[in-house]
Amino acid sequence: MGQPITSGVQGKPQERTVPAGAAAAGMPNPGRLFQIFNAYQQTAAMKAAIELDVFTAIADRHTTAQEIAQHVGAAERGIRILCDYLTVMGFLTKNDSHYGLAPDAALFLDRRSPAYMGSAARFLDAPDMVKAFENLADAVRKGGTTWGEEGSLSFENPIWVEFARSMAPMMMMPAECISRLVEADKGGKCRVLDIAAGHGLFGIDIARHNPQAEIVALDWADVLEVAMENARKSGVDFRYSTLPGSAFEVEFGGGYDLVLLTNFLHHFDVPTCERLLRKVHAALAPGGRAVTLEFVPNDDRVTPPEAATFSMIMLGSTPHGDAYTFAELERMFSNAGFARSEHFRQPPMPESVIISYR
Amino acid sequence: MGQPITSGVQGKPQERTVPAGAAAAGMPNPGRLFQIFNAYQQTAAMKAAIELDVFTAIADRHTTAQEIAQHVGAAERGIRILCDYLTVMGFLTKNDSHYGLAPDAALFLDRRSPAYMGSAARFLDAPDMVKAFENLADAVRKGGTTWGEEGSLSFENPIWVEFARSMAPMMMMPAECISRLVEADKGGKCRVLDIAAGHGLFGIDIARHNPQAEIVALDWADVLEVAMENARKSGVDFRYSTLPGSAFEVEFGGGYDLVLLTNFLHHFDVPTCERLLRKVHAALAPGGRAVTLEFVPNDDRVTPPEAATFSMIMLGSTPHGDAYTFAELERMFSNAGFARSEHFRQPPMPESVIISYR
């Protein structure tokens, strides 16, 4: 709620602030509930701005609603309302009638930025995904997704091709973190198995940092085409091979120094994770490590916010997935035979890295 | 982002916080963008919790996920994930495994509370309304709703019956504010025209405070049935009459002391508002006042947040509606012949009251 402003016209105060009876200062606020009922419009506004490429237009110095509207081929009223809304959300600035990019928008939403993440909307807000939340009460009753039997996990679900195509930018920073944490720059023999490789960025980044690294990428066949294309673009394809299929069924082979489990375990229940981790453990060479990227809430499961709310995505889109605490992950790895696990929070990234030693 | 927590197992720190390279402290945060891409889930979660009546269950001292799940007939996993999510959103508290109601939830979301607002979701998140935001880029291009020609304003659109049925609780506080601002308690002869009366609460509240007040409620005929039923419940129906039809076409009659324009002007463009206001002016008795309830952003149009973001709802659901600043409203009333207007902000309510003198 903004502060009251008193403006005078003809010497008379034209605006007064009147506390709303019993619900005055410090009391509950219906505005917050109103905001939640309309929160879906935040997603809609961001998707529209990305589709219309409003952020890139502003980066190109089209700064008034009229200029932006002309540049992107939209109505001035539509752009003015959209840009005001994005300003309230903190992605734009507004001075007089001129809009500018807030730091988040300049880095992540200007299409020419190397860290551009606008494409992530195509996966995160994919129609099937959003549809899974339309009657969330049913998912709460059932305790799992109402998106078919298996939700996003169904056999060769095309959403993972969309994931591989559109989520790479959002994963650049985590991929760099992992390369640093495993000290890829030190070089040396390094056989890497990248499970559910998707876009392939995690393995590719290690290969870029360590010229001796050899990557085996596992995913559905259609998805691996995207990973291989990215490997070619990064010039590491001659050290990149693929294993098409399900991580639960395909034979991994052995002697890996690193096995990457990025954004994978959260889709499954604990017994399924442990079954997979035993297979991972068996595939590691002596001294080998499993590297997990996950949303890891604290033991209270309600902090930090980004990690804690992730379990909702799993409720909506999977039968049994979850955001696991470090204690839960540590126990899974331990039960699967791993000696110990370490947890690295990566602010400002919402995800953590867990390194588990064979 | 939560603070790093270092937990020790066997004397070794198991969790470390590693700044994520170039994007460390003070730098842009992809977590915020991730949150916006998923913001639609906030609406979905609130709708699910209201549908399952989770808040009432907690008020009834079912406080663990297991107890709540049993009480509302849902899966424990679903309830645990939903309640953790609502805790992050600030509507629940969590201590160990026990959930409690935060003040907002106790007042607005426990079904037995007189200020229960759960029903508001049925209007604010009505399927037609939400659908209007599915391809918001098209509305931005067009500069107005893509929900048919007229959006929510089409002839006898049934959404206004839903509005009348479900939005009354959210309007109780504003209705009390208006009765206080017009000093209804002082009594005396008072003819009131309630334009687009909906649930009728604004006129009814004045009639409850002033036993001499007589209310004429104008709205679509189907909607007026809801208003009349509410008038009967409040025991003021013998001073309550109805004028079915469009505010732009129906003959108002004259000699009104008050004309109520609650949540109405925002649906129309300025010329349409001024045309209506001239008609309102002509219907007022000497000394009469128009009382407007509106979302009124400051001149910058980006503060305060609740008022500033309201124009987005108008972009999505109407051809030409807007959230008008006080200067704009004052000019409309002035152009329609009113002598002066006063602006009352009503924190913590998101809406303002404007009183305009004939």
XYZ file of C-alpha atoms in Angstrom, chain A:
358
model
C 0.000 0.000 0.000
C 1.444 3.372 -1.002
C 1.794 6.246 1.365
C -1.004 8.817 1.306
C -0.283 11.833 -0.803
C -1.989 15.101 -0.118
C -2.432 17.231 -3.184
C -3.892 20.683 -2.998
C -6.162 22.277 -5.583
C -7.354 25.826 -4.900
C -5.746 25.582 -1.491
C -7.950 22.673 -0.462
C -6.630 19.210 0.273
C -8.129 16.942 -2.398
C -6.878 13.642 -1.056
C -7.221 12.301 2.450
C -6.285 9.016 3.965
C -8.977 7.452 6.110
C -8.197 4.271 8.033
C -10.693 1.592 7.045
C -12.290 1.020 10.450
C -11.447 -2.224 12.225
C -9.050 -3.219 9.497
C -6.698 -0.248 9.934
C -2.934 -0.258 10.380
C -1.414 -3.614 11.311
C -4.639 -5.463 10.595
C -5.218 -8.069 7.892
C -5.177 -6.779 4.364
C -7.617 -7.975 1.680
C -5.255 -6.510 -0.932
C -2.864 -9.419 -0.500
C -5.630 -11.934 -1.201
C -6.766 -9.899 -4.206
C -3.181 -10.046 -5.464
C -3.077 -13.846 -5.171
C -6.406 -14.258 -6.971
C -4.833 -12.259 -9.826
C -1.314 -13.709 -9.625
C -1.873 -15.704 -12.826
C -1.810 -12.353 -14.627
C 1.852 -11.906 -13.651
C 2.708 -14.989 -15.694
C 0.443 -13.810 -18.524
C 2.042 -10.348 -18.577
C 5.580 -11.720 -18.624
C 4.734 -14.164 -21.412
C 3.142 -11.345 -23.437
C 6.139 -9.051 -22.940
C 8.527 -11.794 -24.027
C 6.395 -12.707 -27.040
C 6.206 -9.059 -28.117
C 9.906 -8.599 -27.303
C 9.161 -5.458 -25.313
C 12.390 -5.709 -23.320
C 14.559 -5.781 -26.438
C 12.607 -2.805 -27.823
C 13.369 -0.821 -24.670
C 17.035 -1.877 -24.832
C 16.948 -0.400 -28.348
C 15.961 2.962 -26.810
C 12.287 2.876 -27.665
C 11.299 4.184 -24.254
C 7.803 5.697 -24.374
C 4.630 3.618 -24.699
C 4.064 5.184 -28.113
C 7.572 4.360 -29.369
C 7.505 0.820 -28.002
C 4.029 0.210 -29.427
C 5.106 1.401 -32.858
C 8.279 -0.693 -32.745
C 6.639 -3.961 -31.696
C 3.417 -3.461 -33.657
C 1.000 -3.170 -30.762
C -1.562 -0.685 -29.468
C -0.264 2.142 -27.288
C -2.916 1.470 -24.632
C -1.875 -2.178 -24.474
C 1.822 -1.356 -24.179
C 1.294 1.391 -21.599
C -0.727 -0.923 -19.343
C 1.714 -3.803 -19.853
C 4.793 -1.663 -19.172
C 3.259 -0.043 -16.083
C 2.479 -3.529 -14.826
C 6.057 -4.717 -15.476
C 7.290 -1.628 -13.634
C 5.228 -2.538 -10.565
C 6.684 -6.054 -10.843
C 10.193 -4.593 -10.808
C 11.332 -5.573 -14.311
C 11.089 -2.060 -15.759
C 11.808 1.402 -14.443
C 9.661 4.416 -15.262
C 10.726 8.053 -15.242
C 8.108 10.482 -16.457
C 6.819 8.579 -19.470
C 10.073 6.774 -20.213
C 10.528 3.096 -19.468
C 13.909 1.500 -18.852
C 15.161 -2.006 -18.102
C 15.711 -2.979 -14.471
C 18.922 -5.030 -13.975
C 17.075 -8.398 -14.066
C 15.430 -7.480 -17.371
C 18.624 -6.132 -18.944
C 20.486 -9.359 -18.193
C 17.769 -11.973 -18.657
C 15.135 -10.507 -20.990
C 16.942 -8.476 -23.656
C 17.087 -10.985 -26.503
C 20.681 -10.047 -27.342
C 21.927 -10.740 -23.825
C 24.022 -13.929 -23.578
C 22.017 -14.733 -20.415
C 18.629 -14.286 -22.163
C 16.047 -16.505 -20.420
C 12.849 -15.546 -22.181
C 12.721 -18.936 -23.867
C 12.255 -20.620 -20.474
C 8.585 -19.599 -20.588
C 8.061 -22.138 -23.363
C 8.871 -24.978 -20.970
C 7.797 -23.569 -17.598
C 4.514 -22.256 -18.985
C 3.932 -24.967 -21.583
C 0.180 -25.472 -22.136
C 0.229 -29.046 -20.743
C 2.046 -27.849 -17.624
C -0.332 -24.949 -16.997
C -3.298 -27.232 -17.663
C -2.061 -29.556 -14.924
C -2.723 -26.711 -12.465
C -6.218 -25.855 -13.685
C -7.882 -28.121 -11.168
C -5.164 -28.371 -8.581
C -7.655 -29.422 -5.893
C -7.956 -32.739 -7.752
C -4.185 -33.212 -7.627
C -4.209 -32.426 -3.891
C -6.981 -35.000 -3.350
C -5.111 -37.600 -5.388
C -1.695 -36.665 -4.015
C -0.205 -36.410 -7.473
C -0.605 -35.088 -10.986
C -3.900 -35.394 -12.832
C -1.982 -34.996 -16.108
C -2.501 -38.596 -17.252
C -0.973 -41.435 -15.246
C 2.568 -40.132 -15.193
C 2.362 -36.421 -15.874
C 5.538 -35.003 -17.371
C 7.237 -38.388 -16.870
C 5.289 -40.319 -19.487
C 7.289 -42.198 -22.150
C 9.080 -39.760 -24.452
C 6.811 -36.888 -23.338
C 7.530 -34.149 -25.926
C 7.776 -31.584 -23.119
C 11.385 -32.708 -22.601
C 12.307 -31.696 -26.121
C 10.810 -28.284 -25.283
C 12.810 -28.366 -22.047
C 16.033 -29.105 -23.907
C 15.337 -26.355 -26.445
C 14.219 -23.621 -24.079
C 15.813 -24.112 -20.676
C 19.478 -24.002 -21.664
C 19.842 -20.260 -20.926
C 18.438 -20.623 -17.421
C 20.940 -23.408 -16.788
C 24.097 -21.590 -17.924
C 24.839 -20.240 -14.485
C 24.258 -23.565 -12.681
C 26.407 -25.322 -15.311
C 29.284 -22.915 -14.630
C 28.880 -23.477 -10.893
C 29.130 -27.235 -11.288
C 32.225 -26.988 -13.514
C 33.839 -24.832 -10.850
C 32.814 -27.078 -7.958
C 34.235 -30.198 -9.652
C 37.334 -28.196 -10.648
C 36.957 -29.054 -14.322
C 39.668 -26.494 -15.147
C 42.278 -28.731 -13.518
C 41.917 -31.090 -16.472
C 42.892 -34.770 -16.401
C 41.057 -37.900 -17.418
C 37.351 -37.469 -16.701
C 34.578 -39.758 -17.894
C 31.219 -38.075 -17.318
C 27.744 -39.615 -17.461
C 25.092 -36.889 -17.826
C 21.755 -38.447 -16.803
C 18.646 -36.806 -18.304
C 21.039 -34.515 -20.131
C 18.306 -32.424 -21.817
C 20.058 -29.509 -23.538
C 23.325 -31.149 -22.478
C 24.725 -27.949 -20.976
C 26.110 -29.486 -17.800
C 28.259 -32.071 -19.535
C 29.187 -29.678 -22.324
C 30.379 -27.049 -19.849
C 32.674 -29.588 -18.168
C 33.995 -30.644 -21.593
C 34.669 -27.010 -22.469
C 36.666 -26.510 -19.261
C 38.478 -29.843 -19.343
C 39.841 -30.818 -22.779
C 40.310 -34.416 -21.596
C 36.699 -34.841 -20.415
C 34.534 -37.329 -22.301
C 30.791 -37.027 -21.952
C 28.106 -39.690 -22.266
C 24.661 -38.065 -22.427
C 21.567 -40.085 -21.523
C 18.005 -38.997 -22.381
C 15.092 -39.773 -24.712
C 16.376 -40.026 -28.303
C 14.557 -36.884 -29.507
C 16.019 -34.875 -26.649
C 19.553 -36.084 -27.353
C 19.412 -34.496 -30.794
C 19.214 -31.113 -29.058
C 22.091 -32.005 -26.713
C 24.259 -33.188 -29.597
C 23.555 -30.027 -31.549
C 24.641 -27.962 -28.544
C 27.773 -30.100 -28.202
C 28.601 -29.400 -31.842
C 28.053 -25.652 -31.343
C 30.489 -25.758 -28.416
C 33.012 -27.758 -30.446
C 33.062 -30.687 -28.018
C 31.033 -33.165 -30.100
C 34.043 -35.387 -30.827
C 34.168 -36.089 -27.060
C 30.400 -36.433 -26.783
C 28.386 -39.629 -27.136
C 24.770 -40.488 -26.436
C 22.791 -43.214 -24.657
C 19.138 -43.016 -25.682
C 16.464 -44.329 -23.316
C 15.252 -44.284 -19.738
C 17.785 -43.827 -16.938
C 16.029 -46.680 -15.128
C 16.404 -49.151 -17.998
C 19.482 -48.309 -20.053
C 22.802 -49.940 -19.167
C 25.123 -47.134 -17.976
C 28.442 -48.923 -18.463
C 31.056 -48.173 -15.797
C 34.223 -46.371 -14.802
C 32.710 -42.881 -14.649
C 34.513 -40.175 -12.687
C 31.406 -38.006 -12.543
C 27.712 -38.782 -12.861
C 25.517 -35.688 -13.256
C 21.995 -35.782 -11.817
C 20.673 -32.339 -12.668
C 17.002 -31.581 -12.002
C 16.205 -35.262 -12.095
C 15.677 -36.766 -8.634
C 12.821 -34.370 -7.803
C 10.551 -36.186 -10.266
C 10.521 -39.451 -8.271
C 9.715 -40.899 -4.868
C 12.459 -41.998 -2.468
C 12.545 -45.734 -3.343
C 12.802 -44.890 -7.051
C 15.607 -42.405 -6.381
C 17.480 -44.944 -4.269
C 17.153 -47.606 -6.936
C 18.638 -45.202 -9.468
C 21.391 -44.086 -7.084
C 22.515 -47.676 -6.510
C 22.886 -47.984 -10.276
C 24.810 -44.688 -10.331
C 27.053 -45.867 -7.487
C 27.873 -49.052 -9.368
C 28.794 -47.068 -12.486
C 31.314 -44.822 -10.714
C 35.047 -45.454 -10.799
C 36.972 -45.426 -7.505
C 37.138 -41.783 -6.334
C 34.113 -40.987 -8.492
C 31.417 -38.494 -7.553
C 27.717 -37.968 -8.230
C 26.859 -34.305 -8.781
C 23.230 -33.409 -8.108
C 21.522 -30.106 -8.926
C 18.312 -29.703 -6.971
C 15.854 -27.363 -5.292
C 16.672 -28.119 -1.653
C 14.382 -26.692 1.025
C 15.566 -26.490 4.612
C 14.270 -29.097 7.074
C 11.225 -26.884 7.790
C 10.280 -27.269 4.074
C 9.088 -23.629 3.940
C 12.451 -21.858 3.458
C 14.131 -20.643 1.319
C 11.084 -19.666 -0.755
C 12.242 -20.697 -4.251
C 13.357 -24.145 -3.114
C 10.346 -24.638 -0.829
C 7.745 -23.781 -3.469
C 9.290 -26.137 -6.019
C 7.453 -29.145 -4.579
C 4.212 -27.553 -5.857
C 5.460 -27.949 -9.446
C 6.103 -31.612 -8.703
C 2.639 -32.064 -7.166
C 1.060 -30.578 -10.269
C 3.124 -32.392 -12.859
C 4.348 -35.726 -11.455
C 2.805 -38.682 -9.604
C 5.287 -38.762 -6.680
C 7.987 -36.101 -7.123
C 9.140 -33.677 -4.442
C 11.692 -31.086 -3.411
C 13.898 -33.047 -1.013
C 15.753 -31.636 1.975
C 19.481 -32.207 2.198
C 18.901 -34.684 5.040
C 16.602 -36.700 2.773
C 19.019 -36.581 -0.153
C 21.941 -37.508 2.082
C 20.019 -40.541 3.354
C 19.151 -41.654 -0.206
C 22.795 -41.447 -1.281
C 23.934 -43.156 1.895
C 21.407 -45.980 1.440
C 22.671 -46.373 -2.127
C 26.219 -46.927 -0.888
C 27.757 -43.442 -1.134
C 30.296 -42.551 1.571
C 29.214 -38.939 2.111
C 27.454 -35.958 0.525
C 28.150 -32.232 0.622
C 25.611 -29.469 0.075
C 26.479 -26.214 -1.692
C 23.926 -23.410 -1.787
C 24.531 -21.105 -4.764
C 22.890 -17.713 -4.139
C 21.396 -15.995 -6.037
C 20.564 -19.250 -7.815
C 17.478 -20.975 -6.440
C 19.110 -24.395 -6.745
C 21.785 -26.181 -4.747
C 24.545 -28.557 -5.762
C 25.115 -31.776 -3.835
C 28.341 -33.684 -4.359
C 28.246 -37.301 -3.230
C 31.399 -39.396 -2.971
C 31.497 -43.033 -3.965
